[in-house]
Short mmCIF file of C-alpha atoms and ligand atoms in Angstrom, two decimals:
data_model
loop_
_atom_site.label_atom_id
_atom_site.label_comp_id
_atom_site.label_asym_id
_atom_site.label_seq_id
_atom_site.Cartn_x
_atom_site.Cartn_y
_atom_site.Cartn_z
CA MET A 1 0.58 -0.30 30.37
CA THR A 2 -0.27 2.22 27.83
CA LEU A 3 0.00 1.83 24.09
CA PRO A 4 3.42 3.14 22.62
CA ILE A 5 1.55 5.22 19.93
CA ASP A 6 2.09 9.06 19.27
CA LEU A 7 -0.44 10.76 17.03
CA SER A 8 0.83 13.84 15.51
CA PRO A 9 -1.11 17.11 16.44
CA GLU A 10 -2.91 17.12 13.10
CA VAL A 11 -3.93 13.68 13.46
CA ALA A 12 -5.05 13.90 17.17
CA ALA A 13 -6.98 16.98 16.14
CA ALA A 14 -8.78 15.04 13.45
CA ARG A 15 -9.56 12.16 15.68
CA ALA A 16 -10.93 14.45 18.18
CA ASN A 17 -13.12 16.12 15.62
CA GLY A 18 -14.20 13.04 13.85
CA THR A 19 -12.96 14.30 10.44
CA ALA A 20 -11.46 12.19 7.59
CA ILE A 21 -7.98 10.69 7.87
CA VAL A 22 -5.82 8.57 5.69
CA ALA A 23 -3.08 6.35 6.72
CA LEU A 24 -0.09 6.06 4.67
CA GLU A 25 2.86 3.58 4.89
CA SER A 26 6.39 3.97 5.29
CA THR A 27 8.12 0.87 3.61
CA ILE A 28 7.30 2.50 0.21
CA ILE A 29 9.52 5.46 1.29
CA THR A 30 12.57 3.20 2.68
CA HIS A 31 12.36 0.24 0.56
CA GLY A 32 10.05 1.06 -2.43
CA MET A 33 11.63 4.41 -3.86
CA PRO A 34 15.11 5.75 -4.10
CA PHE A 35 15.97 8.96 -2.38
CA PRO A 36 15.21 11.75 -3.01
CA GLN A 37 12.11 10.88 -5.14
CA ASN A 38 10.98 8.88 -1.98
CA VAL A 39 10.74 11.83 0.09
CA GLU A 40 9.39 14.15 -2.48
CA THR A 41 6.60 11.59 -3.19
CA ALA A 42 5.84 11.00 0.52
CA ARG A 43 5.16 14.99 0.59
CA LEU A 44 3.07 15.06 -2.28
CA VAL A 45 0.96 12.23 -1.20
CA GLU A 46 0.29 14.04 2.00
CA ALA A 47 -0.60 17.18 0.14
CA GLU A 48 -2.81 15.34 -2.17
CA VAL A 49 -4.75 13.77 0.79
CA ARG A 50 -5.08 17.38 2.48
CA ALA A 51 -6.20 18.71 -0.89
CA HIS A 52 -9.17 16.38 -0.95
CA GLY A 53 -10.33 17.01 2.51
CA ALA A 54 -8.59 14.55 4.60
CA THR A 55 -5.65 14.45 7.09
CA PRO A 56 -2.71 12.40 6.23
CA ALA A 57 -1.07 10.11 8.73
CA THR A 58 1.98 8.47 7.56
CA ILE A 59 3.00 5.59 10.05
CA ALA A 60 6.49 4.48 10.98
CA VAL A 61 8.22 2.96 14.28
CA ILE A 62 10.70 5.39 15.65
CA ASP A 63 12.81 4.79 18.75
CA GLY A 64 10.34 2.18 20.06
CA ARG A 65 7.29 4.33 19.32
CA ILE A 66 4.42 3.86 16.79
CA HIS A 67 4.17 7.30 15.09
CA VAL A 68 0.88 8.08 13.34
CA GLY A 69 1.45 11.31 11.36
CA LEU A 70 5.28 12.17 10.90
CA SER A 71 6.62 15.64 11.11
CA ASP A 72 8.76 16.76 7.99
CA ALA A 73 11.84 16.23 9.82
CA GLN A 74 11.03 12.75 10.63
CA LEU A 75 9.94 11.86 7.04
CA THR A 76 13.13 13.27 5.71
CA ALA A 77 15.24 11.23 8.33
CA LEU A 78 13.52 8.20 7.41
CA GLY A 79 13.83 8.73 3.73
CA GLN A 80 17.46 9.17 3.90
CA ALA A 81 18.35 6.49 6.40
CA ARG A 82 20.11 3.14 5.33
CA GLY A 83 19.45 -0.22 6.53
CA VAL A 84 16.05 0.59 8.15
CA ALA A 85 14.12 -2.50 9.18
CA LYS A 86 10.97 -3.42 7.21
CA LEU A 87 8.33 -4.31 9.60
CA SER A 88 5.45 -6.49 8.83
CA ARG A 89 2.88 -8.18 11.43
CA ALA A 90 5.58 -10.61 12.63
CA ASP A 91 8.28 -7.92 13.36
CA LEU A 92 6.05 -5.09 14.84
CA ALA A 93 5.98 -5.84 18.52
CA ALA A 94 9.55 -6.94 18.85
CA CYS A 95 10.80 -3.71 17.05
CA VAL A 96 8.66 -1.52 19.44
CA ALA A 97 9.65 -3.45 22.53
CA ALA A 98 13.29 -3.17 21.84
CA GLY A 99 13.11 0.56 21.37
CA GLY A 100 13.88 0.21 17.60
CA THR A 101 13.12 2.13 14.31
CA GLY A 102 11.58 0.61 11.23
CA ALA A 103 9.26 1.26 8.29
CA THR A 104 5.60 -0.44 8.25
CA THR A 105 4.51 -2.61 5.41
CA VAL A 106 0.88 -2.77 4.26
CA ALA A 107 0.13 -5.34 6.95
CA ALA A 108 1.90 -3.39 9.84
CA THR A 109 0.44 -0.21 8.59
CA MET A 110 -3.17 -1.56 8.75
CA ILE A 111 -2.52 -2.74 12.35
CA CYS A 112 -1.14 0.61 13.54
CA ALA A 113 -3.81 2.57 11.70
CA HIS A 114 -6.49 0.35 13.37
CA LEU A 115 -5.10 0.95 16.68
CA ALA A 116 -5.15 4.71 15.92
CA GLY A 117 -8.91 4.47 14.89
CA ILE A 118 -8.25 5.03 11.09
CA GLY A 119 -10.35 3.08 8.82
CA VAL A 120 -8.81 4.07 5.24
CA PHE A 121 -5.13 3.68 4.06
CA ALA A 122 -3.53 4.43 0.61
CA THR A 123 -0.52 2.75 -0.73
CA GLY A 124 1.04 1.93 -4.15
CA GLY A 125 0.55 -2.06 -4.45
CA ILE A 126 0.17 -4.55 -1.94
CA GLY A 127 2.16 -7.47 -1.45
CA GLY A 128 0.82 -11.00 -2.64
CA VAL A 129 1.52 -14.47 -3.99
CA HIS A 130 5.15 -14.48 -5.43
CA ARG A 131 5.71 -16.33 -8.79
CA GLY A 132 7.10 -19.92 -7.76
CA ALA A 133 5.32 -19.60 -4.42
CA GLU A 134 4.57 -23.40 -4.92
CA ALA A 135 8.25 -23.93 -4.21
CA SER A 136 9.17 -20.89 -2.13
CA PHE A 137 6.05 -20.46 -0.10
CA ASP A 138 6.51 -16.74 -0.41
CA ILE A 139 3.25 -15.21 0.11
CA SER A 140 2.98 -11.63 1.49
CA ALA A 141 1.42 -11.35 5.10
CA ASP A 142 -0.42 -8.25 3.56
CA LEU A 143 -3.19 -10.83 2.24
CA MET A 144 -3.75 -12.27 5.66
CA GLU A 145 -3.86 -8.91 7.32
CA LEU A 146 -6.67 -7.75 4.79
CA ALA A 147 -8.70 -10.82 6.14
CA GLN A 148 -8.38 -9.80 9.77
CA THR A 149 -7.89 -6.05 10.17
CA PRO A 150 -10.88 -3.69 9.42
CA VAL A 151 -9.08 -1.18 7.19
CA THR A 152 -9.93 -0.45 3.53
CA VAL A 153 -6.70 -0.46 1.59
CA VAL A 154 -6.52 1.50 -1.70
CA ALA A 155 -3.73 0.43 -3.98
CA ALA A 156 -3.39 -0.04 -7.63
CA GLY A 157 -3.90 -3.68 -7.39
CA ALA A 158 -1.07 -6.16 -6.42
CA LYS A 159 2.51 -5.45 -7.84
CA ALA A 160 2.78 -6.84 -11.12
CA ILE A 161 5.87 -8.74 -10.33
CA LEU A 162 3.56 -11.23 -8.31
CA ASP A 163 1.58 -14.14 -9.62
CA LEU A 164 -1.60 -12.16 -9.78
CA PRO A 165 -4.16 -15.16 -10.53
CA ARG A 166 -2.87 -16.95 -7.26
CA THR A 167 -3.01 -13.50 -5.32
CA LEU A 168 -6.58 -13.21 -6.23
CA GLU A 169 -7.21 -16.87 -5.28
CA VAL A 170 -5.61 -16.25 -1.76
CA LEU A 171 -7.79 -13.16 -1.29
CA GLU A 172 -10.99 -14.96 -1.97
CA THR A 173 -9.89 -17.94 0.42
CA GLN A 174 -9.32 -15.39 3.15
CA GLY A 175 -12.73 -13.68 2.36
CA VAL A 176 -11.36 -10.25 1.43
CA PRO A 177 -13.42 -8.12 -0.79
CA VAL A 178 -11.46 -7.17 -3.97
CA ILE A 179 -13.03 -4.12 -5.50
CA SER A 180 -11.80 -2.67 -8.73
CA TYR A 181 -12.55 0.99 -9.10
CA GLY A 182 -14.43 2.20 -12.19
CA GLN A 183 -13.55 -0.80 -14.34
CA ASP A 184 -13.99 -4.64 -14.55
CA ASP A 185 -10.41 -5.66 -14.88
CA PHE A 186 -8.35 -6.09 -11.68
CA PRO A 187 -5.29 -3.45 -12.41
CA ALA A 188 -1.79 -4.54 -12.56
CA PHE A 189 0.01 -1.83 -10.46
CA TRP A 190 2.07 -0.03 -13.63
CA SER A 191 -0.56 -1.23 -16.07
CA ARG A 192 -4.40 -0.50 -16.02
CA ALA A 193 -5.26 -4.06 -17.02
CA SER A 194 -4.27 -7.42 -15.88
CA GLY A 195 -6.44 -9.52 -18.13
CA LEU A 196 -8.16 -10.84 -14.88
CA THR A 197 -11.93 -10.15 -14.13
CA SER A 198 -12.10 -8.26 -10.76
CA PRO A 199 -14.42 -10.12 -8.29
CA LEU A 200 -16.06 -6.91 -7.46
CA ARG A 201 -16.47 -3.33 -9.16
CA MET A 202 -17.57 -0.25 -7.64
CA ASP A 203 -17.79 3.26 -9.32
CA SER A 204 -17.88 5.75 -6.35
CA ALA A 205 -16.23 6.35 -3.03
CA ALA A 206 -19.77 6.45 -1.39
CA GLU A 207 -20.36 2.86 -2.50
CA ILE A 208 -16.89 1.68 -1.10
CA ALA A 209 -17.44 3.48 2.15
CA ALA A 210 -20.93 1.81 2.60
CA ALA A 211 -19.35 -1.67 2.05
CA HIS A 212 -16.75 -0.94 4.56
CA ARG A 213 -19.59 0.12 7.12
CA MET A 214 -21.60 -2.99 6.18
CA ARG A 215 -18.77 -5.49 6.90
CA GLY A 216 -18.52 -3.93 10.43
CA LEU A 217 -22.18 -4.10 11.05
CA LEU A 218 -22.26 -7.81 9.95
CA GLY A 219 -19.49 -8.66 12.15
CA LEU A 220 -17.27 -9.61 9.61
CA PRO A 221 -13.61 -9.28 10.44
CA GLY A 222 -11.04 -7.72 7.95
CA GLY A 223 -10.87 -4.94 5.64
CA GLN A 224 -11.39 -4.44 1.90
CA LEU A 225 -8.91 -4.18 -1.19
CA VAL A 226 -9.72 -1.39 -3.43
CA ALA A 227 -7.68 -1.62 -6.66
CA ASN A 228 -7.63 1.71 -8.35
CA PRO A 229 -6.04 1.67 -12.10
CA ILE A 230 -3.22 3.98 -12.51
CA PRO A 231 -3.97 6.83 -14.67
CA VAL A 232 -4.01 6.39 -18.45
CA GLU A 233 -1.34 9.17 -19.09
CA ALA A 234 1.13 7.42 -16.53
CA GLU A 235 0.54 3.79 -17.26
CA ILE A 236 3.12 1.33 -18.84
CA PRO A 237 1.23 -1.02 -21.00
CA ARG A 238 1.63 -4.52 -20.06
CA ALA A 239 3.34 -5.83 -23.11
CA GLU A 240 6.09 -3.11 -22.32
CA ILE A 241 6.71 -3.88 -18.70
CA THR A 242 6.42 -7.58 -19.08
CA PRO A 243 10.02 -8.34 -20.51
CA HIS A 244 11.69 -6.14 -17.80
CA ILE A 245 9.67 -7.99 -15.17
CA GLU A 246 10.78 -11.40 -16.53
CA THR A 247 14.51 -10.14 -16.62
CA ALA A 248 14.31 -8.84 -12.85
CA LEU A 249 12.85 -11.95 -11.62
CA ALA A 250 15.61 -13.93 -13.49
CA GLU A 251 18.22 -12.00 -11.92
CA ALA A 252 16.65 -12.22 -8.34
CA ALA A 253 16.56 -16.20 -8.86
CA ALA A 254 20.29 -16.29 -10.17
CA LYS A 255 21.33 -14.02 -7.21
CA GLY A 256 19.30 -16.08 -4.74
CA ILE A 257 17.38 -13.18 -3.44
CA ALA A 258 14.87 -14.29 -1.00
CA ALA A 259 12.15 -13.05 1.68
CA LYS A 260 11.86 -9.83 2.49
CA ALA A 261 14.54 -8.59 0.01
CA VAL A 262 12.61 -9.79 -2.95
CA THR A 263 10.16 -6.88 -3.49
CA PRO A 264 12.72 -4.18 -2.92
CA PHE A 265 15.15 -5.87 -5.44
CA LEU A 266 12.63 -6.39 -8.18
CA LEU A 267 11.31 -2.73 -7.94
CA GLN A 268 14.93 -1.32 -8.06
CA ARG A 269 15.89 -3.53 -10.91
CA ILE A 270 12.68 -2.57 -12.96
CA PHE A 271 13.41 1.09 -12.14
CA GLU A 272 16.92 0.70 -13.85
CA LEU A 273 15.41 -1.58 -16.71
CA THR A 274 12.77 1.06 -17.59
CA ALA A 275 15.28 3.98 -17.10
CA GLY A 276 13.25 5.38 -14.41
CA ARG A 277 9.75 5.15 -16.23
CA SER A 278 8.52 2.56 -13.41
CA LEU A 279 9.17 5.20 -10.66
CA ALA A 280 7.36 7.80 -12.40
CA ALA A 281 4.30 5.41 -12.81
CA ASN A 282 4.64 4.45 -9.41
CA ILE A 283 4.49 8.05 -8.17
CA ALA A 284 1.47 8.91 -10.33
CA LEU A 285 -0.42 5.70 -9.04
CA VAL A 286 0.22 6.47 -5.37
CA LEU A 287 -1.03 10.10 -5.88
CA ASN A 288 -4.09 8.73 -7.57
CA ASN A 289 -4.72 6.39 -4.72
CA ALA A 290 -4.27 9.06 -2.15
CA ARG A 291 -6.91 11.00 -3.84
CA LEU A 292 -9.59 7.99 -3.75
CA ALA A 293 -8.57 7.17 -0.30
CA ALA A 294 -9.38 10.79 0.81
CA ALA A 295 -12.74 10.51 -0.84
CA ILE A 296 -13.43 7.28 1.02
CA ALA A 297 -12.21 8.75 4.11
CA VAL A 298 -14.60 11.86 3.75
CA GLU A 299 -17.53 9.53 3.05
CA LEU A 300 -16.76 7.48 6.26
CA ALA A 301 -16.42 10.56 8.35
CA ARG A 302 -19.99 11.76 7.30
CA LYS A 303 -22.60 11.72 10.20
CA GLU A 304 -25.23 9.14 9.23
N1 LIG B 1 3.74 -0.17 -2.73
C1 LIG B 1 4.76 0.44 -3.45
N2 LIG B 1 5.79 0.16 -3.22
C2 LIG B 1 6.32 -0.67 -2.06
C3 LIG B 1 5.26 -1.32 -1.33
C4 LIG B 1 3.99 -0.95 -1.59
O1 LIG B 1 4.34 1.14 -4.38
O2 LIG B 1 7.41 -0.95 -2.05
C5 LIG B 1 5.65 -2.24 -0.12
C6 LIG B 1 4.53 -2.32 0.75
O3 LIG B 1 4.98 -2.00 2.12
C7 LIG B 1 4.13 -3.80 0.96
C8 LIG B 1 5.46 -4.40 0.39
O4 LIG B 1 3.57 -4.22 2.03
O5 LIG B 1 5.99 -3.52 -0.48
C9 LIG B 1 5.32 -5.83 0.08
O6 LIG B 1 6.40 -6.56 0.54
P1 LIG B 1 6.56 -8.05 0.71
O7 LIG B 1 6.24 -8.48 -0.77
O8 LIG B 1 7.76 -8.54 1.02
O9 LIG B 1 5.33 -8.59 1.58
MN1 LIG B 2 7.53 -12.12 1.20
#
């Protein structure tokens, strides 16, 4: 049996030539942003990766095949489709086997990127430990994926709707290096600072690429989380976003929103509560992450 994976012509050429590639996820398109900004952002992110010397590989499952690198038509169709499945590690094989279509989360995108030989991936914010997880047990599979799949994930930290101290604790327990880029504070998605000291700090793409290589050389499984703070001009300061997060969380609890629906519900409500500012910030931070991921991919593609 051959793997049900299709590389786009551009990604296949980059693989053959050993040039830099950056994986991109699709849940941010289908569940993280409204149409049409989702499709516009996905295109801008791909352009940003190209402008910084790497090939973009947006990943999704379409009609039972894992697509690594989407055509513009596929991207648009995915961005407009309703009720698309959100695929994490637990859902991936069943969806592919059934010939289904779905968007990949951070966890599933890491798995597919690794299958395609891609070591770097850019997104917005990873999933993590939800507030109240001591009762709900809601901890994103993204954290355990970082512990077992050798892909460096560039994000603006974990989403601030989460319990950030507990998210860092789980990452430490799982042996995941958490590297904040250019600052000591662990970033909080829409805000540059969380008030939590980052376990590790690096100031260049070359250092991050060297650490990625060394993990492989030492036989350590798993990847790295690179936490890249949102650009200053786009950030929503913590004091400003916190009340909106609290409101959205209270509404989610009152409505009994659970499991996979939690993160999309909170992102949508915070978008409404901030009159669209959270989306503008989200777009800016993803583009910023695409730039850093491209720089890391270029370093990794260098012949030693
Ligand atoms: N980054 C964003 N927006 C998103 C996501 C990331 O800026 O919507 C998605 C990712 O796919 C991530 C998922 O894996 O949110 C987390 O979902 P959950 O909390 O249900 O594990
Ligand atoms: Mn969850």
